[in-house]
Every structure is written in structure tokens, then in C-alpha cells.
């Protein structure tokens, strides 16, 4: 069973997941974040400038899980560099 909410600041966290949403501009990254973190969805949204951050704490199988989700601007706003 999963429950959502913003959690208590003194709550023990069993797991922390850090997720970065990347992709082309206007594909719905911000809407995924809004739906997951605030249970909101809007057809009228603006482009993300830079990076936005949200968290949500869930209880899954009696474990407290904190999701930290970063929403990036579309790929045209930044460049990624990967090295081997």
C-alpha cells in the first residue's frame, strides 16, 4: 500500500531516491513532476527555466521512501557532456 504526503520533518526515512527528469522541451517533464508531487495537472504550463525540485514522501510496504525529483529545462537550454 502506498500513501502520499509531505511527511513529518522528524520522520525516519528508510530510502531516498534521487531522480532527474531530462528530455526534449515540451514533452511533459514538468507535468509528470506536478502530478507525482502535488497531484496536479494543467494543460496550460510554461517552460521550465533552469531546474525545479520537488520531494514527496511515501510509505511502501511499511518503509518510508523519500523521492527527490529534479525537473530540467528542455535540452536546447543546456548541453550534456559525458566522458568515458
XYZ file of N, CA and C in Angstrom:
252
model
N 0.846 -1.180 0.000
C 0.000 0.000 0.000
C 0.886 1.237 0.000
N 0.607 2.172 -0.854
C 1.383 3.418 -0.927
C 0.494 4.567 -0.482
N 1.052 5.432 0.318
C 0.334 6.641 0.716
C 1.222 7.824 0.407
N 0.612 8.922 0.063
C 1.383 10.111 -0.268
C 1.292 11.129 0.835
N 2.070 12.162 0.679
C 2.017 13.247 1.636
C 3.356 13.930 1.714
N 3.397 14.936 2.534
C 4.622 15.702 2.644
C 5.462 15.257 3.817
N 4.906 14.428 4.691
C 5.685 13.819 5.750
C 6.034 14.768 6.874
N 6.477 14.193 7.948
C 6.913 14.910 9.143
C 8.415 15.128 9.032
N 8.884 16.309 9.387
C 10.317 16.616 9.290
C 11.155 15.681 10.146
N 10.582 15.133 11.228
C 11.322 14.227 12.115
C 11.125 12.761 11.757
N 10.431 12.488 10.681
C 10.129 11.130 10.264
C 11.395 10.410 9.809
N 11.530 9.152 10.206
C 12.676 8.352 9.772
C 12.487 7.962 8.313
N 13.489 8.166 7.506
C 13.452 7.836 6.082
C 14.265 6.560 5.875
N 13.642 5.534 5.301
C 14.340 4.273 5.044
C 15.121 4.314 3.732
N 14.540 4.947 2.729
C 15.181 5.018 1.412
C 14.998 6.411 0.833
N 16.008 6.885 0.096
C 15.916 8.144 -0.640
C 16.254 7.837 -2.098
N 15.354 8.226 -2.980
C 15.593 8.082 -4.410
C 15.728 9.468 -5.006
N 16.791 9.687 -5.756
C 17.026 10.958 -6.427
C 16.877 10.716 -7.921
N 15.964 11.477 -8.538
C 15.626 11.280 -9.943
C 15.762 12.606 -10.676
N 16.367 12.582 -11.858
C 16.470 13.768 -12.702
C 15.674 13.498 -13.975
N 14.738 14.383 -14.270
C 13.945 14.271 -15.494
C 14.633 15.084 -16.588
N 15.034 14.418 -17.657
C 15.652 15.112 -18.782
C 14.930 14.705 -20.062
N 14.995 15.557 -21.044
C 14.369 15.257 -22.331
C 14.145 16.531 -23.112
N 13.596 16.362 -24.290
C 13.322 17.498 -25.157
C 12.337 18.460 -24.502
N 12.324 19.668 -24.983
C 11.402 20.689 -24.495
C 9.965 20.304 -24.845
N 9.042 20.628 -23.938
C 7.599 20.476 -24.153
C 7.140 19.034 -24.321
N 7.785 18.084 -23.624
C 7.347 16.688 -23.701
C 6.577 16.244 -22.459
N 6.521 17.087 -21.401
C 5.718 16.757 -20.233
C 6.481 16.467 -18.950
N 7.771 16.775 -18.916
C 8.561 16.521 -17.707
C 7.978 17.242 -16.494
N 7.637 18.500 -16.641
C 7.084 19.288 -15.530
C 5.722 18.766 -15.108
N 4.929 18.279 -16.058
C 3.615 17.743 -15.731
C 3.719 16.421 -14.965
N 4.696 15.605 -15.305
C 4.939 14.371 -14.547
C 5.300 14.726 -13.105
N 6.173 15.708 -12.945
C 6.575 16.143 -11.606
C 5.391 16.701 -10.823
N 4.580 17.548 -11.446
C 3.425 18.140 -10.766
C 2.415 17.068 -10.358
N 2.184 16.100 -11.221
C 1.228 15.038 -10.902
C 1.736 14.188 -9.739
N 3.000 13.824 -9.775
C 3.543 12.959 -8.722
C 3.664 13.685 -7.386
N 4.167 14.911 -7.394
C 4.458 15.591 -6.126
C 3.254 16.310 -5.530
N 2.347 16.850 -6.370
C 1.227 17.645 -5.854
C -0.137 17.156 -6.330
N -0.155 16.050 -7.099
C -1.371 15.504 -7.702
C -2.118 16.569 -8.506
N -1.356 17.348 -9.281
C -1.917 18.393 -10.133
C -1.570 18.110 -11.586
N -2.414 18.601 -12.470
C -2.119 18.538 -13.900
C -2.760 19.753 -14.547
N -2.030 20.410 -15.416
C -2.547 21.596 -16.082
C -2.216 21.535 -17.568
N -3.200 21.843 -18.386
C -2.941 21.920 -19.822
C -2.190 23.198 -20.181
N -2.275 24.202 -19.313
C -1.578 25.469 -19.523
C -0.337 25.488 -18.642
N 0.809 25.263 -19.231
C 2.038 25.298 -18.446
C 3.086 26.107 -19.184
N 4.054 26.586 -18.430
C 5.127 27.386 -19.014
C 6.402 26.560 -19.051
N 7.322 26.968 -19.890
C 8.602 26.273 -19.992
C 9.401 26.429 -18.710
N 10.086 25.373 -18.344
C 10.960 25.414 -17.170
C 12.219 26.181 -17.522
N 12.598 27.111 -16.668
C 13.856 27.841 -16.827
C 14.812 27.277 -15.789
N 15.918 26.717 -16.237
C 16.871 26.134 -15.294
C 16.382 24.800 -14.784
N 16.284 24.673 -13.439
C 15.919 23.408 -12.815
C 14.919 23.673 -11.700
N 13.915 22.815 -11.582
C 12.969 22.862 -10.465
C 13.100 21.569 -9.678
N 12.744 21.613 -8.391
C 12.965 20.497 -7.489
C 11.723 20.279 -6.634
N 11.301 19.035 -6.474
C 10.183 18.683 -5.605
C 10.517 17.402 -4.854
N 9.908 17.231 -3.684
C 10.062 15.972 -2.953
C 8.686 15.450 -2.579
N 8.626 14.152 -2.366
C 7.418 13.514 -1.847
C 7.840 12.314 -1.032
N 7.207 12.145 0.107
C 7.496 11.012 0.981
C 6.315 10.051 0.934
N 6.624 8.779 0.731
C 5.614 7.733 0.616
C 5.919 6.629 1.618
N 4.909 5.886 2.007
C 5.109 4.671 2.790
C 4.725 3.508 1.888
N 5.706 2.643 1.626
C 5.511 1.492 0.752
C 5.996 0.258 1.501
N 5.113 -0.700 1.700
C 5.450 -1.934 2.435
C 6.112 -1.628 3.778
N 5.540 -0.719 4.520
C 6.000 -0.345 5.861
C 7.377 0.315 5.869
N 7.840 0.776 4.736
C 9.108 1.506 4.633
C 8.811 2.923 4.168
N 9.510 3.893 4.730
C 9.334 5.283 4.339
C 10.328 5.603 3.233
N 9.798 6.042 2.100
C 10.599 6.315 0.915
C 10.436 7.790 0.567
N 11.557 8.474 0.404
C 11.539 9.877 0.007
C 12.051 9.976 -1.431
N 11.241 10.589 -2.287
C 11.637 10.807 -3.683
C 12.012 12.272 -3.847
N 13.217 12.519 -4.324
C 13.682 13.872 -4.638
C 13.787 13.940 -6.149
N 12.951 14.781 -6.766
C 12.848 14.791 -8.225
C 13.229 16.159 -8.762
N 14.168 16.157 -9.692
C 14.653 17.380 -10.341
C 14.082 17.429 -11.744
N 13.504 18.555 -12.096
C 12.925 18.788 -13.418
C 13.823 19.776 -14.152
N 14.361 19.357 -15.276
C 15.286 20.212 -16.035
C 14.554 20.919 -17.166
N 15.181 21.949 -17.686
C 14.679 22.611 -18.895
C 14.885 21.665 -20.073
N 14.244 21.950 -21.187
C 14.440 21.138 -22.387
C 15.891 21.146 -22.820
N 16.283 20.184 -23.603
C 17.686 20.001 -23.960
C 18.283 21.178 -24.709
N 17.447 21.987 -25.354
C 18.027 23.119 -26.085
C 18.583 24.176 -25.140
N 18.265 24.111 -23.851
C 18.707 25.125 -22.895
C 20.041 24.777 -22.244
N 20.530 23.590 -22.423
C 21.782 23.196 -21.805
C 22.435 22.120 -22.657
N 23.678 21.852 -22.392
C 24.333 20.753 -23.095
C 24.889 19.791 -22.065
N 24.805 18.522 -22.375
C 25.336 17.478 -21.506
C 26.657 16.989 -22.063
N 27.585 16.754 -21.192
C 28.877 16.247 -21.608
C 29.164 14.988 -20.824
N 29.337 13.884 -21.527
C 29.654 12.624 -20.887
C 31.050 12.217 -21.302
N 31.834 11.757 -20.341
C 33.170 11.265 -20.674
C 33.291 9.832 -20.207
N 34.118 9.082 -20.894
C 34.322 7.663 -20.545
C 35.322 7.528 -19.437
